[in-house]
Coordinates of N, CA and C in Angstrom, one line a residue:
Q886 N -8.9 -26.8 29.8 CA -9.7 -25.7 29.1 C -8.8 -25.0 28.1
V887 N -9.4 -24.7 27.0 CA -8.6 -24.1 25.9 C -8.5 -22.6 26.2
Q888 N -7.3 -22.1 26.2 CA -7.0 -20.6 26.3 C -6.1 -20.1 25.2
L889 N -6.4 -18.9 24.8 CA -5.7 -18.3 23.7 C -5.1 -16.9 24.2
V890 N -3.9 -16.7 24.0 CA -3.3 -15.4 24.4 C -2.6 -14.8 23.2
E891 N -3.1 -13.6 22.8 CA -2.6 -12.9 21.7 C -1.5 -11.9 22.1
S892 N -0.6 -11.6 21.2 CA 0.4 -10.6 21.4 C 0.9 -10.1 20.1
G893 N 1.7 -9.0 20.1 CA 2.3 -8.5 18.9 C 1.6 -7.2 18.3
G894 N 0.5 -6.8 18.9 CA -0.1 -5.6 18.4 C 0.8 -4.4 18.8
G895 N 0.4 -3.2 18.2 CA 1.1 -2.0 18.4 C 0.7 -0.9 17.5
S896 N 1.5 0.1 17.5 CA 1.3 1.3 16.6 C 2.3 1.3 15.5
V897 N 1.9 1.4 14.3 CA 2.8 1.5 13.1 C 2.3 2.6 12.2
Q898 N 3.2 3.0 11.3 CA 2.8 4.0 10.3 C 2.3 3.2 9.1
A899 N 1.4 3.8 8.3 CA 0.9 3.2 7.1 C 2.1 2.6 6.2
G900 N 1.9 1.4 5.7 CA 3.0 0.8 5.0 C 3.9 -0.1 5.8
G901 N 3.7 0.0 7.1 CA 4.5 -0.8 8.0 C 4.0 -2.3 8.2
S902 N 4.7 -3.0 9.0 CA 4.3 -4.4 9.2 C 4.2 -4.7 10.7
L903 N 3.4 -5.7 11.0 CA 3.3 -6.3 12.4 C 3.1 -7.8 12.2
R904 N 3.6 -8.5 13.2 CA 3.3 -9.9 13.3 C 2.5 -10.2 14.6
L905 N 1.3 -10.7 14.5 CA 0.5 -11.0 15.7 C 0.8 -12.5 16.0
S906 N 0.8 -12.8 17.3 CA 1.0 -14.2 17.7 C -0.2 -14.6 18.6
C907 N -0.6 -15.8 18.6 CA -1.7 -16.4 19.4 C -1.2 -17.7 19.9
A908 N -0.8 -17.7 21.2 CA -0.4 -18.9 21.9 C -1.7 -19.7 22.3
V909 N -1.8 -21.0 22.0 CA -2.9 -21.8 22.3 C -2.6 -22.8 23.4
Y910 N -3.3 -22.7 24.5 CA -3.1 -23.6 25.6 C -4.3 -24.5 25.8
G911 N -4.0 -25.7 26.4 CA -5.1 -26.6 26.8 C -5.6 -27.6 25.8
L912 N -5.0 -27.6 24.6 CA -5.4 -28.6 23.6 C -4.8 -29.9 24.0
A913 N -5.6 -31.0 24.0 CA -5.1 -32.3 24.5 C -4.0 -32.8 23.7
Y914 N -4.0 -32.6 22.4 CA -3.0 -33.1 21.5 C -2.2 -32.1 20.7
G915 N -2.3 -30.8 21.2 CA -1.5 -29.8 20.5 C -2.2 -29.3 19.2
L916 N -1.7 -28.2 18.7 CA -2.3 -27.7 17.5 C -2.3 -28.7 16.3
A917 N -1.2 -29.5 16.2 CA -1.0 -30.3 15.1 C -2.1 -31.4 15.0
Y918 N -2.6 -31.9 16.1 CA -3.4 -33.1 16.1 C -4.8 -32.9 16.7
S919 N -5.1 -31.7 17.1 CA -6.4 -31.5 17.8 C -7.5 -31.2 16.8
N920 N -7.3 -31.2 15.5 CA -8.4 -31.1 14.6 C -9.2 -29.9 14.8
Y921 N -8.6 -28.7 14.9 CA -9.3 -27.5 15.1 C -9.2 -26.6 13.9
C922 N -10.2 -25.8 13.6 CA -10.0 -24.7 12.7 C -9.6 -23.4 13.5
M923 N -8.8 -22.6 12.8 CA -8.3 -21.4 13.5 C -8.4 -20.2 12.7
G924 N -8.6 -19.1 13.3 CA -8.8 -17.9 12.6 C -8.4 -16.6 13.3
W925 N -8.2 -15.5 12.5 CA -8.0 -14.2 13.1 C -9.2 -13.3 12.7
F926 N -9.6 -12.5 13.6 CA -10.7 -11.6 13.4 C -10.3 -10.3 13.9
R927 N -11.1 -9.3 13.5 CA -10.8 -7.9 14.0 C -12.1 -7.1 14.2
Q928 N -12.0 -6.2 15.0 CA -13.2 -5.3 15.3 C -12.7 -3.9 15.5
A929 N -13.1 -3.0 14.7 CA -12.8 -1.6 14.8 C -14.0 -0.9 15.6
P930 N -13.7 0.2 16.3 CA -14.8 0.9 17.0 C -16.0 1.2 16.1
G931 N -17.2 0.9 16.5 CA -18.4 1.2 15.8 C -18.7 0.2 14.6
K932 N -17.8 -0.8 14.5 CA -18.0 -1.7 13.4 C -18.2 -3.1 13.9
E933 N -18.8 -4.0 13.0 CA -19.0 -5.4 13.4 C -17.6 -6.1 13.3
R934 N -17.5 -7.2 14.1 CA -16.4 -8.0 14.0 C -16.3 -8.7 12.6
E935 N -15.2 -8.8 12.0 CA -15.0 -9.4 10.7 C -13.9 -10.4 10.7
G936 N -14.0 -11.4 9.9 CA -13.0 -12.4 9.8 C -11.9 -11.9 8.9
V937 N -10.6 -12.1 9.2 CA -9.5 -11.7 8.4 C -8.8 -12.8 7.7
A938 N -8.5 -13.9 8.4 CA -7.8 -15.0 7.8 C -8.2 -16.3 8.6
A939 N -8.1 -17.4 8.0 CA -8.4 -18.7 8.7 C -7.6 -19.8 8.1
I940 N -7.4 -20.8 9.0 CA -6.8 -22.1 8.5 C -7.8 -23.2 8.8
D941 N -8.1 -24.0 7.8 CA -9.1 -25.1 8.0 C -8.3 -26.3 8.6
K942 N -9.1 -27.3 8.9 CA -8.5 -28.5 9.5 C -7.5 -29.2 8.6
D943 N -7.6 -29.0 7.3 CA -6.6 -29.6 6.4 C -5.5 -28.7 6.0
G944 N -5.4 -27.5 6.7 CA -4.4 -26.6 6.4 C -4.6 -25.6 5.4
T945 N -5.8 -25.7 4.8 CA -6.2 -24.7 3.7 C -6.4 -23.3 4.4
T946 N -5.8 -22.3 3.8 CA -5.9 -20.9 4.3 C -6.9 -20.1 3.5
S947 N -7.5 -19.2 4.1 CA -8.4 -18.3 3.4 C -8.3 -16.9 4.0
Y948 N -8.6 -15.9 3.2 CA -8.4 -14.5 3.6 C -9.6 -13.7 3.2
S949 N -9.9 -12.6 3.9 CA -10.8 -11.6 3.5 C -10.3 -10.9 2.3
D950 N -11.1 -10.2 1.5 CA -10.7 -9.5 0.4 C -9.7 -8.4 0.8
S951 N -9.9 -7.8 1.9 CA -9.0 -6.7 2.4 C -7.7 -7.2 2.8
A952 N -7.6 -8.5 3.2 CA -6.3 -9.1 3.7 C -5.5 -9.8 2.6
K953 N -6.2 -10.2 1.5 CA -5.5 -10.9 0.5 C -4.3 -10.1 -0.1
G954 N -3.2 -10.8 -0.2 CA -2.0 -10.2 -0.7 C -1.1 -9.4 0.3
R955 N -1.7 -9.2 1.4 CA -1.0 -8.4 2.4 C -0.7 -9.1 3.7
F956 N -1.7 -10.0 4.1 CA -1.6 -10.7 5.4 C -1.4 -12.2 5.1
T957 N -0.7 -12.8 6.0 CA -0.4 -14.3 5.9 C -0.7 -14.9 7.3
I958 N -1.5 -15.9 7.3 CA -1.8 -16.7 8.5 C -0.9 -18.0 8.4
S959 N -0.4 -18.3 9.6 CA 0.4 -19.5 9.7 C 0.4 -20.1 11.1
Q960 N 0.9 -21.3 11.2 CA 0.9 -21.9 12.6 C 2.2 -22.6 12.8
D961 N 2.7 -22.6 14.0 CA 3.9 -23.3 14.4 C 3.4 -24.4 15.4
N962 N 3.4 -25.6 14.9 CA 2.8 -26.7 15.8 C 3.8 -27.0 16.9
T963 N 5.0 -26.7 16.8 CA 6.0 -27.0 17.9 C 5.8 -26.0 19.0
K964 N 5.2 -24.9 18.7 CA 5.0 -23.9 19.8 C 3.5 -23.7 20.1
N965 N 2.7 -24.5 19.4 CA 1.2 -24.3 19.6 C 0.8 -22.8 19.4
T966 N 1.3 -22.2 18.4 CA 1.1 -20.8 18.2 C 0.6 -20.5 16.8
L967 N -0.4 -19.6 16.7 CA -0.9 -19.1 15.4 C -0.4 -17.7 15.2
Y968 N -0.1 -17.4 13.9 CA 0.5 -16.1 13.6 C -0.3 -15.4 12.5
L969 N -0.2 -14.1 12.5 CA -0.8 -13.3 11.4 C 0.3 -12.3 11.1
Q970 N 0.9 -12.5 9.9 CA 1.9 -11.5 9.4 C 1.1 -10.5 8.6
M971 N 1.2 -9.2 9.0 CA 0.5 -8.2 8.3 C 1.5 -7.2 7.7
N972 N 1.5 -7.1 6.4 CA 2.4 -6.2 5.7 C 1.5 -5.1 5.0
S973 N 2.2 -4.0 4.6 CA 1.6 -2.9 3.9 C 0.3 -2.4 4.6
L974 N 0.5 -2.2 5.9 CA -0.7 -1.9 6.7 C -1.3 -0.5 6.3
K975 N -2.6 -0.4 6.4 CA -3.3 0.8 6.0 C -4.1 1.3 7.3
P976 N -4.4 2.5 7.3 CA -5.2 3.1 8.5 C -6.4 2.3 8.7
E977 N -7.1 1.8 7.7 CA -8.3 1.0 7.8 C -8.1 -0.3 8.4
D978 N -6.8 -0.8 8.6 CA -6.6 -2.0 9.3 C -6.6 -1.9 10.8
A979 N -6.6 -0.6 11.3 CA -6.6 -0.4 12.7 C -7.8 -1.0 13.4
A980 N -7.6 -1.8 14.4 CA -8.7 -2.5 15.1 C -8.1 -3.4 16.2
M981 N -9.0 -3.9 17.0 CA -8.6 -5.0 18.0 C -8.7 -6.3 17.2
Y982 N -7.6 -7.0 17.3 CA -7.5 -8.3 16.6 C -7.6 -9.4 17.6
Y983 N -8.4 -10.4 17.2 CA -8.6 -11.6 18.0 C -8.3 -12.9 17.3
C984 N -7.7 -13.8 18.0 CA -7.6 -15.2 17.4 C -8.7 -16.1 18.0
A985 N -9.1 -17.1 17.3 CA -10.1 -18.0 17.8 C -9.9 -19.4 17.2
V986 N -10.3 -20.4 17.9 CA -10.2 -21.8 17.5 C -11.5 -22.5 17.9
D987 N -11.8 -23.6 17.1 CA -12.9 -24.4 17.4 C -12.9 -25.6 16.5
P988 N -13.3 -26.8 17.0 CA -13.4 -27.9 16.2 C -14.6 -27.8 15.2
V989 N -15.5 -27.0 15.4 CA -16.6 -26.7 14.5 C -16.1 -25.5 13.6
C990 N -16.0 -25.7 12.3 CA -15.4 -24.7 11.5 C -16.4 -23.8 10.9
V991 N -17.1 -23.2 11.8 CA -18.0 -22.1 11.4 C -17.7 -20.9 12.3
P992 N -17.1 -19.9 11.7 CA -16.6 -18.8 12.5 C -17.6 -18.2 13.5
E993 N -18.9 -18.2 13.1 CA -19.9 -17.6 13.9 C -20.1 -18.4 15.2
F994 N -19.6 -19.7 15.2 CA -19.8 -20.6 16.3 C -18.5 -20.9 17.0
F995 N -17.4 -20.2 16.7 CA -16.1 -20.4 17.4 C -16.3 -20.1 18.9
R996 N -15.9 -21.0 19.7 CA -16.1 -20.9 21.1 C -14.9 -20.3 21.9
Y997 N -13.7 -20.5 21.4 CA -12.5 -20.2 22.1 C -11.8 -19.0 21.5
W998 N -11.8 -17.9 22.3 CA -11.3 -16.6 21.8 C -10.2 -16.1 22.8
G999 N -9.3 -15.4 22.2 CA -8.3 -14.7 23.0 C -8.9 -13.3 23.5
Q1000 N -8.0 -12.6 24.2 CA -8.5 -11.3 24.8 C -8.3 -10.2 23.8
G1001 N -7.6 -10.4 22.8 CA -7.4 -9.4 21.7 C -6.1 -8.6 21.9
T1002 N -5.6 -8.1 20.8 CA -4.4 -7.3 20.8 C -4.7 -6.1 19.8
Q1003 N -4.3 -4.9 20.3 CA -4.7 -3.7 19.6 C -3.7 -3.3 18.5
V1004 N -4.2 -3.0 17.3 CA -3.4 -2.6 16.2 C -3.8 -1.2 15.8
S1005 N -2.9 -0.2 15.8 CA -3.1 1.1 15.4 C -2.2 1.5 14.2
V1006 N -2.8 2.1 13.2 CA -2.0 2.4 12.0 C -2.2 3.9 11.7
S1007 N -1.2 4.7 11.7 CA -1.3 6.1 11.4 C -0.9 6.4 10.0
S1008 N -1.6 7.4 9.4 CA -1.3 7.7 8.0 C -0.2 8.7 7.9

């Protein structure tokens, strides 16, 4: 069974940085060969969940407009871990951040989710 465990959230001041990690367990062939799409999502109180960054099966990355230029998604196949480097954080980035993976590359249909890690940004 696929399981995802996020870590790295915390409280930072505006302009600061955080790196979120998402350890992926249970993939038969590891991240490198399991042919999964991967993504980071976030949800702030009272708001809908939104996609932040994603990696397609061919390694192509994509970002939301709010994340472009500030966030970087990456993966370490030796550690079966997905990362989200977040720089120049803004108060509006505060949210619960989730990672998710699925062989079907439609975010609305991602089946495997982590428990989330909280990010707080003070002005």
